[in-house]
PDB file of C-alpha atoms in Angstrom:
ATOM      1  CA  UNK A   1       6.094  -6.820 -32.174  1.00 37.00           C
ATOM      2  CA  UNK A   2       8.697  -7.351 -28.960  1.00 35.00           C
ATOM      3  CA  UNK A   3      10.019  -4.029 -30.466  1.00 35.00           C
ATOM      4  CA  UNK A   4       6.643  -2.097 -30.212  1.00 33.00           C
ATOM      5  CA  UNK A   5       6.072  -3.655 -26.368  1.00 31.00           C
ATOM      6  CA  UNK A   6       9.795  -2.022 -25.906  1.00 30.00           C
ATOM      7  CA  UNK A   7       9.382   0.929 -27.308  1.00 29.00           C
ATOM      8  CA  UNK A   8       6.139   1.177 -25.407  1.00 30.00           C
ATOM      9  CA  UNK A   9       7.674   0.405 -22.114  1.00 29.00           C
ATOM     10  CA  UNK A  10      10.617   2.649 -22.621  1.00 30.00           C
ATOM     11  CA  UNK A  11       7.615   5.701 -23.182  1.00 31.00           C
ATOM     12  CA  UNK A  12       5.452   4.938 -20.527  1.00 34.00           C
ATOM     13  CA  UNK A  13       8.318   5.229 -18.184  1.00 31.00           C
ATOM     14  CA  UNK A  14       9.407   8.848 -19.412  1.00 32.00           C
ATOM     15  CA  UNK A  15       5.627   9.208 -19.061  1.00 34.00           C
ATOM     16  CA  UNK A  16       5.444   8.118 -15.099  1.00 34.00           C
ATOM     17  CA  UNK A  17       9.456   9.566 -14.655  1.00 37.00           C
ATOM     18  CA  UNK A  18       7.998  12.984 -15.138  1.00 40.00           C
ATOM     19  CA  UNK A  19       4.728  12.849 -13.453  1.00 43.00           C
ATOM     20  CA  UNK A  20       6.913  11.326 -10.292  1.00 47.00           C
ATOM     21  CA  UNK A  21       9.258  13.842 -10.610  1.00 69.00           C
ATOM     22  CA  UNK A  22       6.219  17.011 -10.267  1.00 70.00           C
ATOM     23  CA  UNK A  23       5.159  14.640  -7.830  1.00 82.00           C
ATOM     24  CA  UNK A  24       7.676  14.353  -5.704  1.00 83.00           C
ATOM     25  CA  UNK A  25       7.794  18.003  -5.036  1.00 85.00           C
ATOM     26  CA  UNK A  26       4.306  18.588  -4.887  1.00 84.00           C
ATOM     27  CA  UNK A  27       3.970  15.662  -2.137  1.00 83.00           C
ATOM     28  CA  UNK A  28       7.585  17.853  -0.092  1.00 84.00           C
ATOM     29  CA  UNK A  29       5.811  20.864  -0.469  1.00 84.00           C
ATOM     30  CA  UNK A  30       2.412  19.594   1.372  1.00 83.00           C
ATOM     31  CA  UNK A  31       4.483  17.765   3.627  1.00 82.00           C
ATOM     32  CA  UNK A  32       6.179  21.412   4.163  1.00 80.00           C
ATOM     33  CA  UNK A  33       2.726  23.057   3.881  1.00 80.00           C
ATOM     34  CA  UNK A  34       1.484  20.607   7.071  1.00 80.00           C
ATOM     35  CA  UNK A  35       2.660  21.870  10.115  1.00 77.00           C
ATOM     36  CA  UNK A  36       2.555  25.727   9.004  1.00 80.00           C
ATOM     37  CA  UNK A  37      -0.200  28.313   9.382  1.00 69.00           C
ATOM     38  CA  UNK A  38      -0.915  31.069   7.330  1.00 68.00           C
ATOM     39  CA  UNK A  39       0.174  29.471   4.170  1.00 71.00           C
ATOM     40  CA  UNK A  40      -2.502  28.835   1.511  1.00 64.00           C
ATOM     41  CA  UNK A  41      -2.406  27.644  -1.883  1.00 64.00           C
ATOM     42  CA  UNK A  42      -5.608  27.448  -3.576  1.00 65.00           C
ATOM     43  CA  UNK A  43      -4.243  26.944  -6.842  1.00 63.00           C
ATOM     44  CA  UNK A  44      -3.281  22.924  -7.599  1.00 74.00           C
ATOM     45  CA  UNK A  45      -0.453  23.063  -9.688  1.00 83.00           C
ATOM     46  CA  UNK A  46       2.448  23.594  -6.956  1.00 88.00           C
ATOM     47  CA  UNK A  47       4.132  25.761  -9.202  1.00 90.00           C
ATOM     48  CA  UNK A  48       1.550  28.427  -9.133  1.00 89.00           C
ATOM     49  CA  UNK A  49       1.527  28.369  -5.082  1.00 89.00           C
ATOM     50  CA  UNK A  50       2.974  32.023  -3.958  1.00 90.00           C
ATOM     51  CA  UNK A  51       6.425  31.642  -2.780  1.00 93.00           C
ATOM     52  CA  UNK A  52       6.855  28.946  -5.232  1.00 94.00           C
ATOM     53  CA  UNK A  53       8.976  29.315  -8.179  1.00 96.00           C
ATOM     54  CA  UNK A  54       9.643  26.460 -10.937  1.00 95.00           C
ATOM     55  CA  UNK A  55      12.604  25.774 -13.225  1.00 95.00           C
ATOM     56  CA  UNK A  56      11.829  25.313 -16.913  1.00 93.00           C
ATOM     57  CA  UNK A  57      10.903  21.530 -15.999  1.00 91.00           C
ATOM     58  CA  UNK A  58       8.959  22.251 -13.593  1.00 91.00           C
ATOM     59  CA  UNK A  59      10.499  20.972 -10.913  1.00 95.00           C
ATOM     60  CA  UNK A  60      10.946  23.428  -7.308  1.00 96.00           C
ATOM     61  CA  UNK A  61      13.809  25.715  -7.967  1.00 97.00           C
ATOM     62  CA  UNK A  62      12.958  28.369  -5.132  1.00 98.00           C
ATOM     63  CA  UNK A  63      10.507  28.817  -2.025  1.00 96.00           C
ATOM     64  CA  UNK A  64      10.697  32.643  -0.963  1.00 97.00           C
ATOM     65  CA  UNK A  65       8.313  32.617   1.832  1.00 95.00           C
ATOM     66  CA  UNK A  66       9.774  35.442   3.447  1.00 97.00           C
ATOM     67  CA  UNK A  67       8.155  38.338   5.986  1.00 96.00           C
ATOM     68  CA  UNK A  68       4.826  36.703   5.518  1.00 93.00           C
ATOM     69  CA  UNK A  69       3.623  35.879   9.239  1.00 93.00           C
ATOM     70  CA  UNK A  70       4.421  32.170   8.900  1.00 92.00           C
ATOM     71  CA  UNK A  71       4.200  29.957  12.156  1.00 93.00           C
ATOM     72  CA  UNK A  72       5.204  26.264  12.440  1.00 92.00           C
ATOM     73  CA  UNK A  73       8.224  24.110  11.772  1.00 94.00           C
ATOM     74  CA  UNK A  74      10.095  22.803   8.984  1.00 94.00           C
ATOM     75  CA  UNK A  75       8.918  19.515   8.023  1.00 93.00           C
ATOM     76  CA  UNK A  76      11.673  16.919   7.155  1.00 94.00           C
ATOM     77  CA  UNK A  77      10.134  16.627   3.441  1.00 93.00           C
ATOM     78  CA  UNK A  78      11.702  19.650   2.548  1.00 94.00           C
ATOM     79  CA  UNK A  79      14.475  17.731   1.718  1.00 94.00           C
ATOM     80  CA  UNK A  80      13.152  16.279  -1.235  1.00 94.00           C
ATOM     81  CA  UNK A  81      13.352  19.151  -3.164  1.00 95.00           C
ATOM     82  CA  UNK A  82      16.389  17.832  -5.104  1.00 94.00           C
ATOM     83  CA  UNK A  83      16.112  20.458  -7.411  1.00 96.00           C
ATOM     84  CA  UNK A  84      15.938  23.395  -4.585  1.00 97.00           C
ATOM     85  CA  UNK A  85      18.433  26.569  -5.539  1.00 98.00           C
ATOM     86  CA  UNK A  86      17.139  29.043  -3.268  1.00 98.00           C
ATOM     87  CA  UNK A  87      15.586  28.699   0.259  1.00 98.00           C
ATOM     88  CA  UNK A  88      14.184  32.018   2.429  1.00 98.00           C
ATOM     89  CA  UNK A  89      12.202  31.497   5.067  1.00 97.00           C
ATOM     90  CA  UNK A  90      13.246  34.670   6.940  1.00 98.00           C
ATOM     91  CA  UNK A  91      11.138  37.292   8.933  1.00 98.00           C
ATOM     92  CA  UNK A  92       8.589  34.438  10.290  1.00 97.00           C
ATOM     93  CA  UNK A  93       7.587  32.717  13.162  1.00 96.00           C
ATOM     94  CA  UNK A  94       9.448  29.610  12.594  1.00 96.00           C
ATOM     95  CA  UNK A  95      10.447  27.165  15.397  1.00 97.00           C
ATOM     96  CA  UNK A  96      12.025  24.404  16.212  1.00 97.00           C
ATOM     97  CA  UNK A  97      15.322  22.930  14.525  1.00 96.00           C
ATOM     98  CA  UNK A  98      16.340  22.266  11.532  1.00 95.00           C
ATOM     99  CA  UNK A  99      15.754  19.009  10.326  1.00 94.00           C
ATOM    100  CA  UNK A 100      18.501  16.904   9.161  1.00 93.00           C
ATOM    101  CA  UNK A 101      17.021  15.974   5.439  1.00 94.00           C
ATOM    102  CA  UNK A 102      18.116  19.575   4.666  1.00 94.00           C
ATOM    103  CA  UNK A 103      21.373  17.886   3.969  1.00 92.00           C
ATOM    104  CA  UNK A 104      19.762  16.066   1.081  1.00 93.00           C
ATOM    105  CA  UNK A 105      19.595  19.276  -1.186  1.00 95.00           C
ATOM    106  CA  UNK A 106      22.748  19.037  -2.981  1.00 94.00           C
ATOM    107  CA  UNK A 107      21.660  21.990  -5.399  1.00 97.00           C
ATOM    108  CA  UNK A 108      21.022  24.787  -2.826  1.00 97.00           C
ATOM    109  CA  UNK A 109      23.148  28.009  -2.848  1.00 98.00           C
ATOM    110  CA  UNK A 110      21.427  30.516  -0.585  1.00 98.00           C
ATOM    111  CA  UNK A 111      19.586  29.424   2.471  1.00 97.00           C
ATOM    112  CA  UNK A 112      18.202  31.990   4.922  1.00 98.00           C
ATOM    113  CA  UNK A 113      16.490  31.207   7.824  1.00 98.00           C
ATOM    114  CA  UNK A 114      17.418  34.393   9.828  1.00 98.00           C
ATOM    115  CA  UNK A 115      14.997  36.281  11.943  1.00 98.00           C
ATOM    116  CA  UNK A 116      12.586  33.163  13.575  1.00 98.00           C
ATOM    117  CA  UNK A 117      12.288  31.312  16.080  1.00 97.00           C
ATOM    118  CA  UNK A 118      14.592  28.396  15.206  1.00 97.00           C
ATOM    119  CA  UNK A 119      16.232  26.676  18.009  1.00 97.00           C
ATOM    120  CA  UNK A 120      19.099  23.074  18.647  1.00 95.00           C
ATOM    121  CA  UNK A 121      21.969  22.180  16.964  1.00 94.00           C
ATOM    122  CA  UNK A 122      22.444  23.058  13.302  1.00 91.00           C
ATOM    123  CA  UNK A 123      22.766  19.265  11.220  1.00 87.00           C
ATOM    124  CA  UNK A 124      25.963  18.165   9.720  1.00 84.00           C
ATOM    125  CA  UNK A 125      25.808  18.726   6.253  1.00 83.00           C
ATOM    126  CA  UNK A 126      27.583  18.341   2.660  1.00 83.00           C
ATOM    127  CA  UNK A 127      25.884  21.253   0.876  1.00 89.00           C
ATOM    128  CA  UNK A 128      29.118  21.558  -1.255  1.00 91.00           C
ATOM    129  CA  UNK A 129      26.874  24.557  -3.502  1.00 95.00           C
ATOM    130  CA  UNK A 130      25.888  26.669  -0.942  1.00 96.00           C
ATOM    131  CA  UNK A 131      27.260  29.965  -1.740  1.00 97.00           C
ATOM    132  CA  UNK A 132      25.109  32.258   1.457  1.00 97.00           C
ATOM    133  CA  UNK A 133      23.841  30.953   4.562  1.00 96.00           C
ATOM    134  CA  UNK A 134      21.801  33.321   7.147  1.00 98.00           C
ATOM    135  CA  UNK A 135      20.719  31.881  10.316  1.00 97.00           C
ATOM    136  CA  UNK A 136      21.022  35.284  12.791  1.00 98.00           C
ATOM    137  CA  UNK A 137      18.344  36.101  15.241  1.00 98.00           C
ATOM    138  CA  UNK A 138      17.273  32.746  16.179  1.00 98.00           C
ATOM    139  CA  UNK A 139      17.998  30.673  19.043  1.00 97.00           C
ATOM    140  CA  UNK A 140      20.390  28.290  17.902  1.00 96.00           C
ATOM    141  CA  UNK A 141      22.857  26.384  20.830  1.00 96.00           C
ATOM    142  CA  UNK A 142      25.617  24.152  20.792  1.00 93.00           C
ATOM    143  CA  UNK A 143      28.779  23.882  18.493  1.00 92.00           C
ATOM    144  CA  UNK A 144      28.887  24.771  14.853  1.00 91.00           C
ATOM    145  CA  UNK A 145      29.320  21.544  12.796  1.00 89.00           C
ATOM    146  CA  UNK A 146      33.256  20.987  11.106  1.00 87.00           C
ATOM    147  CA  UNK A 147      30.752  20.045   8.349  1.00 88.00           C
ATOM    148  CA  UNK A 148      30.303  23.684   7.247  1.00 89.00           C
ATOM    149  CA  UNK A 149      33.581  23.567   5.857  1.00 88.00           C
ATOM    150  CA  UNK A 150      32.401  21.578   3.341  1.00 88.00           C
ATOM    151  CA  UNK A 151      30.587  24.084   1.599  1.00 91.00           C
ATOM    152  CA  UNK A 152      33.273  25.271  -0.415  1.00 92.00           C
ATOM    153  CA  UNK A 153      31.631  28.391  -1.950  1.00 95.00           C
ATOM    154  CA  UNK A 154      30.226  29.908   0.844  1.00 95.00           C
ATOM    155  CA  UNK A 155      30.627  33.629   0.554  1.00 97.00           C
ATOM    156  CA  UNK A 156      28.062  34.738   3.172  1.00 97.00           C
ATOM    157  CA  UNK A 157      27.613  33.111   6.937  1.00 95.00           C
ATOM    158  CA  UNK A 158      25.281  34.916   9.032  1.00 96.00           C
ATOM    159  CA  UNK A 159      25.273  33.422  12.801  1.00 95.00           C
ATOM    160  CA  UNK A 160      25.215  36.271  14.740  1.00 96.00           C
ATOM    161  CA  UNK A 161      22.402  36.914  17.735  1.00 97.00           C
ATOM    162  CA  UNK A 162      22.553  33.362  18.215  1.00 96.00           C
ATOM    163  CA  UNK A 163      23.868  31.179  21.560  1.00 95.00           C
ATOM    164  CA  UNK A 164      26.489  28.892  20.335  1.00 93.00           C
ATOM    165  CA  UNK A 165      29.135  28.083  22.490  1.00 93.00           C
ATOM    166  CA  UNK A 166      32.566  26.197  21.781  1.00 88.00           C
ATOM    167  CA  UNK A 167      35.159  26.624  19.607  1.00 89.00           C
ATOM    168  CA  UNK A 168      34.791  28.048  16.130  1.00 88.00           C
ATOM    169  CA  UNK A 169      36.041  25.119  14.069  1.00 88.00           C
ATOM    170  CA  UNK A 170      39.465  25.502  12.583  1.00 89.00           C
ATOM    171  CA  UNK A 171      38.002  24.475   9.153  1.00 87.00           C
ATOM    172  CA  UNK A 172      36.517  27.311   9.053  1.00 87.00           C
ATOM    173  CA  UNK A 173      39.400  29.254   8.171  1.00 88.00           C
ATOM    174  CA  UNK A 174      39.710  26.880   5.001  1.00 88.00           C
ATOM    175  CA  UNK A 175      36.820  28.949   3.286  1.00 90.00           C
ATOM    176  CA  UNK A 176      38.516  31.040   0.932  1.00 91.00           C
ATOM    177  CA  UNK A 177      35.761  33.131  -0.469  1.00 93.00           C
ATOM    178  CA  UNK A 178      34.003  33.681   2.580  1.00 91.00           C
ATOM    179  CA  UNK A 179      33.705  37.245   3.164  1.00 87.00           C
TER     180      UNK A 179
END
């Protein structure tokens, strides 16, 4: 009997592990979807939203939400998207900065968020699998962050049309396969 109750403990949690897991991302994306216009998903399974693109477990592997008239800001939920590869948000009337729980999506290797209306300080970071970065034609100011040394495999860094000041950080030079 104690063996059944444990076996049907260990199941309902897979159960409720995956239904949180959809969860989560559906609950980031309408925390995402909030302060934006011009978005719509009338379809319920966040998967099916356009710009919206799954991994075979269903979890948010990509939101391509490029050149599609997009106004707002970029809620800090976004960061919740543990499982988030591939981030463009380009060609759209985006504003304001760039929230710090960004820095929570440890499995995102191409970011671009070039051609808006973004604006501050870029966040310190760790994004250790970010292979391309685009932030041109916005409004960012300030100093770029040592922390973007830390992503190792970063190929691609687009910052130009921008008004940074400072230094470029020496750490910079430490990224081999930048191009």
């Amino acid at each position: 009997m104690a063996a059944v109750v444990f076996l049907a403990l260990i199941l309902g949690f897979s159960a409720v592990s995956a239904v949180t897991n959809i969860t989560t991302d559906e609950h980031a994306l309408l925390s995402l979807k909030a302060p934006i216009t011009s978005w719509s998903s009338s379809v319920t399974h966040v998967c099916n939203w356009t710009g919206v693109l799954c991994n075979s477990h269903e979890r948010v592997a990509a939101l391509h939400l490029s050149n599609m008239g997009l106004l707002g800001t970029i809620a800090p939920g976004i960061g919740n998207l543990s499982f988030l590869v591939s981030l463009d948000l380009s060609n759209n009337s985006f504003s304001g900065g760039i929230p710090k729980e960004m820095a929570h999506l440890r499995r995102i290797k191409y970011i671009n968020l070039s051609f808006n209306d973004f604006s501050g300080r870029l966040p310190s970071h760790q994004l250790a699998n970010l292979e391309e970065l685009y932030l041109g034609n916005n409004s960012f100011t300030g100093n770029l962050p040592d922390s973007i040394s830390n992503a190792s495999k970063l190929t691609i860094l687009d910052l130009t049309q921008n008004i940074f000041s400072g230094l470029v950080p020496k750490s910079l030079g430490n990224l081999g396969l930048l191009e």
